[in-house]
Short mmCIF file of C-alpha atoms in Angstrom, two decimals:
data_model
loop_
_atom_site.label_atom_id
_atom_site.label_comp_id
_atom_site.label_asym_id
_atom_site.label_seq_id
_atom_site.Cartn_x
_atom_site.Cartn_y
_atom_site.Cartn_z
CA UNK A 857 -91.66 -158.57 70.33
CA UNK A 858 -91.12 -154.92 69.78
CA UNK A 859 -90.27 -154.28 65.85
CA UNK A 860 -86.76 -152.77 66.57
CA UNK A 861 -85.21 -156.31 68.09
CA UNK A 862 -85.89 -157.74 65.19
CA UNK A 863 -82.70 -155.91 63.57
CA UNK A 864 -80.56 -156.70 66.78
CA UNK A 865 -77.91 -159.16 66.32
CA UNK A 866 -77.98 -162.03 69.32
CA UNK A 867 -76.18 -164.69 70.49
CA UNK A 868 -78.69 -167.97 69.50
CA UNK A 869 -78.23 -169.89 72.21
CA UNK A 870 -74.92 -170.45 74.88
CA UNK A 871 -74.84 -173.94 74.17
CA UNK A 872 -75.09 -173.58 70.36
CA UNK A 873 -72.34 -170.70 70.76
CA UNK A 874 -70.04 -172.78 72.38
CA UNK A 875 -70.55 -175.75 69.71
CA UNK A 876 -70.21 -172.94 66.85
CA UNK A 877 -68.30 -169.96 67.95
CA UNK A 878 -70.95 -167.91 65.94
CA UNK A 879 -73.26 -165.20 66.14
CA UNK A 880 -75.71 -165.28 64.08
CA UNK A 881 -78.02 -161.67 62.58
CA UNK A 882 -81.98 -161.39 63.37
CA UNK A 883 -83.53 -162.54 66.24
CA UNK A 884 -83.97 -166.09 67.33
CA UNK A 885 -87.03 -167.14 68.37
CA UNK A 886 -85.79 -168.01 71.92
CA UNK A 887 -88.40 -169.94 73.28
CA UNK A 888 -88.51 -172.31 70.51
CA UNK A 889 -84.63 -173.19 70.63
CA UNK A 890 -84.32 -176.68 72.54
CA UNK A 891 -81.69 -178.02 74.44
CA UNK A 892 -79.36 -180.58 72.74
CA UNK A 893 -81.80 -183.02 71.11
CA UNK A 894 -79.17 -184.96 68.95
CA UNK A 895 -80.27 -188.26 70.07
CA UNK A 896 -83.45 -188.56 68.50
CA UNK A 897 -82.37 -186.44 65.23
CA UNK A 898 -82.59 -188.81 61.72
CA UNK A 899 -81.11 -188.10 58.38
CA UNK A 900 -84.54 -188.82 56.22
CA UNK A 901 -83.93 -188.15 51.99
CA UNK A 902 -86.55 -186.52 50.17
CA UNK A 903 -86.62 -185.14 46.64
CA UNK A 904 -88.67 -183.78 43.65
CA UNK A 905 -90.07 -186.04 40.87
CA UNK A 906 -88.19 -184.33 37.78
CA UNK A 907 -84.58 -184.94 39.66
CA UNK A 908 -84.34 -188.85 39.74
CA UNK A 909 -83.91 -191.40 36.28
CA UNK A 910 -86.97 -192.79 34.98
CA UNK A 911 -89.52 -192.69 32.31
CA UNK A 912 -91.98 -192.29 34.00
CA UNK A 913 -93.28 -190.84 37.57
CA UNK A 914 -93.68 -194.91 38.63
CA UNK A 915 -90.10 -195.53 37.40
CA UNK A 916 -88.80 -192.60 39.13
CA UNK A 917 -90.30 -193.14 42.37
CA UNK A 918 -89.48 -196.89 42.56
CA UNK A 919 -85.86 -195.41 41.77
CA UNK A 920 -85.95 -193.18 44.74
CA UNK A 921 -87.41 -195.91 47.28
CA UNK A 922 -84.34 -198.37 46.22
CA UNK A 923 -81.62 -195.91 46.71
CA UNK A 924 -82.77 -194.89 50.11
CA UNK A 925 -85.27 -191.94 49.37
CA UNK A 926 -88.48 -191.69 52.26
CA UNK A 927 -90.23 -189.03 50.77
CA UNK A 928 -90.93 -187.26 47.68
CA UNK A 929 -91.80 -183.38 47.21
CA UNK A 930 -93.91 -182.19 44.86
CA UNK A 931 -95.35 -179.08 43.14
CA UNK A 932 -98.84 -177.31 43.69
CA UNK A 933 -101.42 -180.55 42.62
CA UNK A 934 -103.93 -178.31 41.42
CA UNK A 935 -106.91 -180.45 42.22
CA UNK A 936 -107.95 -183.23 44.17
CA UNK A 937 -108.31 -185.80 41.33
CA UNK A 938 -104.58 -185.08 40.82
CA UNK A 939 -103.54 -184.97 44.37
CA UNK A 940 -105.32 -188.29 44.94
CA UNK A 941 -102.97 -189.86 41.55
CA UNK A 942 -100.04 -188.53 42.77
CA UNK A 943 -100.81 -190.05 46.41
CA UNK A 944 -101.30 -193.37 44.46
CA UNK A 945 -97.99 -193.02 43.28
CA UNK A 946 -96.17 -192.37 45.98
CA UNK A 947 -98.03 -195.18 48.47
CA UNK A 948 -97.29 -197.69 45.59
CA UNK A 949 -94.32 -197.13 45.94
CA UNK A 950 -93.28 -196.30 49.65
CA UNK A 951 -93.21 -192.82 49.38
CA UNK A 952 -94.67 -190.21 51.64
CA UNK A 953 -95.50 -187.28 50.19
CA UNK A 954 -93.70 -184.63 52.27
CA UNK A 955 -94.95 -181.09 50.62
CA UNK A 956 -96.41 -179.29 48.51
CA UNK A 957 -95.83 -175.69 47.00
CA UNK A 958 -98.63 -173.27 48.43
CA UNK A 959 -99.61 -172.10 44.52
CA UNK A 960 -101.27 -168.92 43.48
CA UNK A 961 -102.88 -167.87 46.51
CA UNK A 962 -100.03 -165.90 47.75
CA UNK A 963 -100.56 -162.42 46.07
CA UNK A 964 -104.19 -162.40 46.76
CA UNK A 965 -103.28 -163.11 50.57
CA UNK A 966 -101.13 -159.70 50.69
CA UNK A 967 -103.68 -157.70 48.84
CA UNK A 968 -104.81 -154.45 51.05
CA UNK A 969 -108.41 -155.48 49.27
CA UNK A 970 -110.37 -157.63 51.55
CA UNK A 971 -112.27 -159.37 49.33
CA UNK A 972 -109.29 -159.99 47.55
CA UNK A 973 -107.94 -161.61 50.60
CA UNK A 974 -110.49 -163.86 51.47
CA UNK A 975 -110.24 -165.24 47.66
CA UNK A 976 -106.61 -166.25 48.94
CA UNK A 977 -107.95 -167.48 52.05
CA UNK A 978 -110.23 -170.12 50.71
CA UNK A 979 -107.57 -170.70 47.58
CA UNK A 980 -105.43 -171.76 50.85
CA UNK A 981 -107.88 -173.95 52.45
CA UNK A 982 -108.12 -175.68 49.29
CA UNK A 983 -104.59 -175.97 49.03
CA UNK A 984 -104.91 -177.21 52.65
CA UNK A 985 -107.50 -179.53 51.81
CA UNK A 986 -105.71 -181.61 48.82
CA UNK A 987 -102.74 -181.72 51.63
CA UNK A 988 -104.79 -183.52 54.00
CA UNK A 989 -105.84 -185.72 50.88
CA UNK A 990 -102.69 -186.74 50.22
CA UNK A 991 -101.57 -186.87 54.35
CA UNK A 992 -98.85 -184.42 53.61
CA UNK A 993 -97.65 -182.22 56.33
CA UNK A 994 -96.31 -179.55 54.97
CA UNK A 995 -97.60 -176.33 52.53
CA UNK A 996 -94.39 -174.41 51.24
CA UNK A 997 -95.21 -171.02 51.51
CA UNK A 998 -93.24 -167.77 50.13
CA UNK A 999 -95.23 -164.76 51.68
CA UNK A 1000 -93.44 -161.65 49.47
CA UNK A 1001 -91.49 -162.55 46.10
CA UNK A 1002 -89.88 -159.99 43.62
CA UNK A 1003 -92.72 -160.60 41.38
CA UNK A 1004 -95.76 -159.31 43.74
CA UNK A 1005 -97.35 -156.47 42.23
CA UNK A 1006 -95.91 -152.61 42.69
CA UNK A 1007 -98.86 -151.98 45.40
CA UNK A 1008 -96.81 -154.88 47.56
CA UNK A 1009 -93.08 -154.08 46.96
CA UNK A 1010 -93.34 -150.66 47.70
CA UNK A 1011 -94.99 -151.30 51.59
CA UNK A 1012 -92.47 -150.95 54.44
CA UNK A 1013 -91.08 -153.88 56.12
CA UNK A 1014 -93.23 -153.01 59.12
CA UNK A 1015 -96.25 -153.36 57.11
CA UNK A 1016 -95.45 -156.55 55.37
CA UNK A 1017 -94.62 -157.90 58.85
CA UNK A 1018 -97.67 -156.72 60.24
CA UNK A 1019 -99.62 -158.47 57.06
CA UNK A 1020 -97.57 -161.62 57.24
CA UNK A 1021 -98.54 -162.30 60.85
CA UNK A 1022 -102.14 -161.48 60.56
CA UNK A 1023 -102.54 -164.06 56.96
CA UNK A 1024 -100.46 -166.69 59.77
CA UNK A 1025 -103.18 -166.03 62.40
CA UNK A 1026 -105.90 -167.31 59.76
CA UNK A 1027 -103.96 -169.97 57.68
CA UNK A 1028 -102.64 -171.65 60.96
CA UNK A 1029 -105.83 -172.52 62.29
CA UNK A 1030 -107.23 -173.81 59.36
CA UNK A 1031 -104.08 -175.41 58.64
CA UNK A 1032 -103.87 -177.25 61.98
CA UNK A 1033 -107.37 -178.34 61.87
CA UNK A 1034 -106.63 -180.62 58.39
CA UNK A 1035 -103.78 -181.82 60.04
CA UNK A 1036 -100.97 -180.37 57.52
CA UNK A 1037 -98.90 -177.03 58.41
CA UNK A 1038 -98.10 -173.82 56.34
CA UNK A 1039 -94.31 -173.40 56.35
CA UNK A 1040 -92.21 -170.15 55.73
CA UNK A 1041 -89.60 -170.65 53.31
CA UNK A 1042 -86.95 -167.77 53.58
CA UNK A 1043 -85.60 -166.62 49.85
CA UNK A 1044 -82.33 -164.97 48.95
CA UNK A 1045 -82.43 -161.36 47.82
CA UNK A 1046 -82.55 -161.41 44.37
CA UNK A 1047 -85.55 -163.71 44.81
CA UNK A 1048 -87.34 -162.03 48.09
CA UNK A 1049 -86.71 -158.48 49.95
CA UNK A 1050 -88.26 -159.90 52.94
CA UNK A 1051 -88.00 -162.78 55.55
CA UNK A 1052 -84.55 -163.79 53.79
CA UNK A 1053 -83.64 -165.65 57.40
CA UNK A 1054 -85.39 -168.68 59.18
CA UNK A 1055 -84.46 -166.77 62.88
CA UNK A 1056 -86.80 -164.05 61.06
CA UNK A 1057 -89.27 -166.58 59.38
CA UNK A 1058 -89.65 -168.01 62.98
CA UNK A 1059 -90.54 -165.07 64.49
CA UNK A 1060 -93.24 -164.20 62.34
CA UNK A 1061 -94.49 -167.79 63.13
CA UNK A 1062 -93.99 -167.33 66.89
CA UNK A 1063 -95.35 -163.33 66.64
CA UNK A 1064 -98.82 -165.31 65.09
CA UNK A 1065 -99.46 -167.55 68.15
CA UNK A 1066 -101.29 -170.48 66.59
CA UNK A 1067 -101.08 -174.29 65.55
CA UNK A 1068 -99.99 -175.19 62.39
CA UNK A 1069 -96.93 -173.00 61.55
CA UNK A 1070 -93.51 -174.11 60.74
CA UNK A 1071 -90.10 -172.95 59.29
CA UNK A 1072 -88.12 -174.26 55.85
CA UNK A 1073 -84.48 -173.79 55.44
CA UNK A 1074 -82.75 -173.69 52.24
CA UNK A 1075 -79.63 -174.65 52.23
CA UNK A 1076 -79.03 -172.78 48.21
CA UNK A 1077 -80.95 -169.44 50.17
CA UNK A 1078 -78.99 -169.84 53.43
CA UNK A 1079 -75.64 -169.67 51.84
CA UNK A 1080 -76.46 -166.47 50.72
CA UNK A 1081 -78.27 -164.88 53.62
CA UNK A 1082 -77.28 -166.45 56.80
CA UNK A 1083 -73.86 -165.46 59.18
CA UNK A 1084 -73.94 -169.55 59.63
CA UNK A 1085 -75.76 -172.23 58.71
CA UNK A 1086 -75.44 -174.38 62.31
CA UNK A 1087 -76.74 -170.93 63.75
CA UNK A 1088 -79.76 -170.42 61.81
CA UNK A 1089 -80.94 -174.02 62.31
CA UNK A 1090 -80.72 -173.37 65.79
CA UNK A 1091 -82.34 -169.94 66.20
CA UNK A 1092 -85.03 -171.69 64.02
CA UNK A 1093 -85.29 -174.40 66.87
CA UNK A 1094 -88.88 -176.18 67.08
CA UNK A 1095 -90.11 -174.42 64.43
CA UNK A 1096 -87.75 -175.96 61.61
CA UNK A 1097 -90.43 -178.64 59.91
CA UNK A 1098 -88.83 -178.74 56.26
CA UNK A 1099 -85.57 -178.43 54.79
CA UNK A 1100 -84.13 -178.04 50.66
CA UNK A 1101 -81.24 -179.41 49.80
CA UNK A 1102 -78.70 -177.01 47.44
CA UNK A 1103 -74.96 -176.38 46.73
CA UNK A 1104 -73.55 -173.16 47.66
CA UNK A 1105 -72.19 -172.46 44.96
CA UNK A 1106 -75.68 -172.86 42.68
CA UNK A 1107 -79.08 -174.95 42.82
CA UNK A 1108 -77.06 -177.95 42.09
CA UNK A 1109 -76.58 -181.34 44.11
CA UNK A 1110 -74.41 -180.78 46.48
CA UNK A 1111 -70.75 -182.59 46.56
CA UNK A 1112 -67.68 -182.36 47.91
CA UNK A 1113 -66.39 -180.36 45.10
CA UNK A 1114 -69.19 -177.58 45.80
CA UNK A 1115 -70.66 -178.22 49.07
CA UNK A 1116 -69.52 -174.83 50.53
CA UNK A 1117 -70.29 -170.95 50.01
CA UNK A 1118 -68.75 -168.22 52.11
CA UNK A 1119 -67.65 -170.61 55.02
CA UNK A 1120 -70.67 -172.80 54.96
CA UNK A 1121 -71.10 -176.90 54.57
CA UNK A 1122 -73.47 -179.08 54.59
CA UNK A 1123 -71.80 -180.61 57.50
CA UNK A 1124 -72.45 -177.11 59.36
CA UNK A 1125 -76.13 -177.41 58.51
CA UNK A 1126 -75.96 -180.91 59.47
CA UNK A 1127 -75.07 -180.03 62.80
CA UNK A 1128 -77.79 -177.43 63.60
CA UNK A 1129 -80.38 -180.21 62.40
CA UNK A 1130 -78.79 -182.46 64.57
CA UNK A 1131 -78.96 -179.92 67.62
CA UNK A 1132 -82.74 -179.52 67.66
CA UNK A 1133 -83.77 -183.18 67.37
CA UNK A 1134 -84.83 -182.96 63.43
CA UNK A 1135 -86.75 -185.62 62.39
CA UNK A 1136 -88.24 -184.16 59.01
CA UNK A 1137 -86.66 -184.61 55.62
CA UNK A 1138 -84.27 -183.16 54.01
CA UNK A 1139 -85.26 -182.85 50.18
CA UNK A 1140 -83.37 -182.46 47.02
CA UNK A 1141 -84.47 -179.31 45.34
CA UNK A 1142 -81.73 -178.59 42.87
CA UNK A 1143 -80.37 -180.20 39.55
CA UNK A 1144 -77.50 -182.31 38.60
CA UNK A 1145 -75.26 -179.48 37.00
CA UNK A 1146 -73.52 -180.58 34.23
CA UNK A 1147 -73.73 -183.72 31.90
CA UNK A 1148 -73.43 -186.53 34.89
CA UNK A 1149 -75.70 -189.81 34.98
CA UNK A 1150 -78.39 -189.13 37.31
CA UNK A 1151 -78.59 -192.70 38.02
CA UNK A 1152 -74.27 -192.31 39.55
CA UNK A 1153 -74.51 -188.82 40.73
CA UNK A 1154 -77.62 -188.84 43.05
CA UNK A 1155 -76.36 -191.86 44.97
CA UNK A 1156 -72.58 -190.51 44.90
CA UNK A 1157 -74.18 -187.19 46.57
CA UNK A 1158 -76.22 -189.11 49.33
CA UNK A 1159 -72.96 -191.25 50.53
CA UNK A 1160 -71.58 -187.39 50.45
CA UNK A 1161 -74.16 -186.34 52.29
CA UNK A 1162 -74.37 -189.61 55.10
CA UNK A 1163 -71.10 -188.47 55.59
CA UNK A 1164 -71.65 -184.87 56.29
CA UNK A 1165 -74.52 -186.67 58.88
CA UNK A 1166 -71.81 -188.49 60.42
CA UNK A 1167 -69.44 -185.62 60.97
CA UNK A 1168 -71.87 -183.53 62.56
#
């Protein structure tokens, strides 16, 4: 794909077009956009261990399996003995552990220094390697954030998309190998100044060519950065693997009251998800927002949210 499409605005796909009546910026990754896959698509619940009630990560996660949770999300482990307690955890209580957050080998992986790279190389297939430990299938991964030294945030767009494919050509393969996948998570600006949409995050995946490489969309990010959120989940076809859960109107549980943000809903995002057959989770990354009772409010937003699942 020749650098200059990836500015062009494009229709995703006709029969997405005529379900939306949108057009949606970037470029989709075209091959990677399915047909209409809604049969086989499932509404699976996911979230992160400091949103649910509980004492305690046991209490918590025995919580989240009895109000119709499947997975749980958590930060970077740090080390195997960890990973292998919080896999306890979770298979006690009939959790799958769905990701993990890629940690500190980002920076090092966009360093011009080579030896500096290859530290963030084998930081990654360590990350990759307490994934497989704990059967998880997905690494969250932010290549460029607003905090990434000067010597990063001053390169032109071409550059970091040059960089970003060739760190996908390495971490996919080892990825693929352990049986877990390195996802792109698209940020708002404010947060990122690149790869703000998943059409764009799949492309980069799609430019690398190899196993192991998947797409997250935010639903708190997309909000912000997408034309429409049915759209992007489309133009992100095969390559949407993970998916975070926010209001529009601020990393808070989504509701009725708040669910939309410049024309968007849930049920919108619904919809796309629907379109390409998703079968991952959909996880709660987010707060309550306000003085609610965790215990009322998560279940009240998950009938919410059925609902949404049922509209689309």
């Amino acid at each position: 794909m020749k650098r200059r499409d990836f500015f062009k605005s494009s229709v995703v796909a006709g029969s997405a077009l005529a379900a939306s009546s949108v057009i949606t910026t970037g470029v989709p990754a075209a091959e990677t956009v399915p047909g209409d896959q809604r049969a086989k698509a499932k509404l699976r619940f996911c979230c992160q261990p400091g949103l649910p009630p509980g004492n305690n990560d046991e209490a918590k996660f025995q919580w989240m399996k009895t109000n119709g949770f499947d997975a749980v999300e958590i930060g970077d482990p740090g080390n195997m003995e960890s990973a292998k307690n919080w896999k306890k955890k979770a298979d006690d209580a009939g959790l799958q552990i769905a990701s993990i957050y890629f940690g500190g080998a980002e920076g090092p992986l966009m360093s011009e220094d080579p030896a500096v790279r290859q530290k963030g190389l084998d930081e990654s297939k360590a990350k990759m390697e307490i994934a497989a430990a704990m059967d998880c299938p997905v690494l969250v991964y932010v290549p460029v954030r607003g905090s990434q030294p000067e010597s990063v945030r001053n390169l032109p767009e071409r550059v970091l998309w040059e960089r970003t494919v060739a760190v996908l050509k390495d971490l996919g393969p080892m990825a693929a190998a352990l049986k877990t996948n390195v996802i792109l998570e698209p940020l708002r600006r404010g947060e990122a100044w690149f790869m703000r949409q998943v059409s764009q995050a799949a492309c980069l995946a799609k430019e690398a060519g190899v196993p192991g490489l998947g797409v997250l969309g935010d639903t708190y990010h997309m909000y912000t950065e997408e034309a429409n959120s049915m759209a992007a989940f489309i133009a992100g076809g095969d390559f949407v693997q993970h998916v975070h859960l926010g209001s529009g109107q601020g990393r808070v549980l989504p509701t009725a009251e708040n669910h939309s943000a410049k024309g968007h809903t849930h049920t919108d995002a619904f919809r796309g998800l629907k379109y390409i057959g998703y079968t991952g989770v959909v996880s709660f990354e987010c707060g309550i927002g306000g003085s609610g009772d965790r215990a009322v409010e998560i279940p009240k937003c998950l009938d919410y949210l059925r609902k949404c699942w049922e509209e689309a």
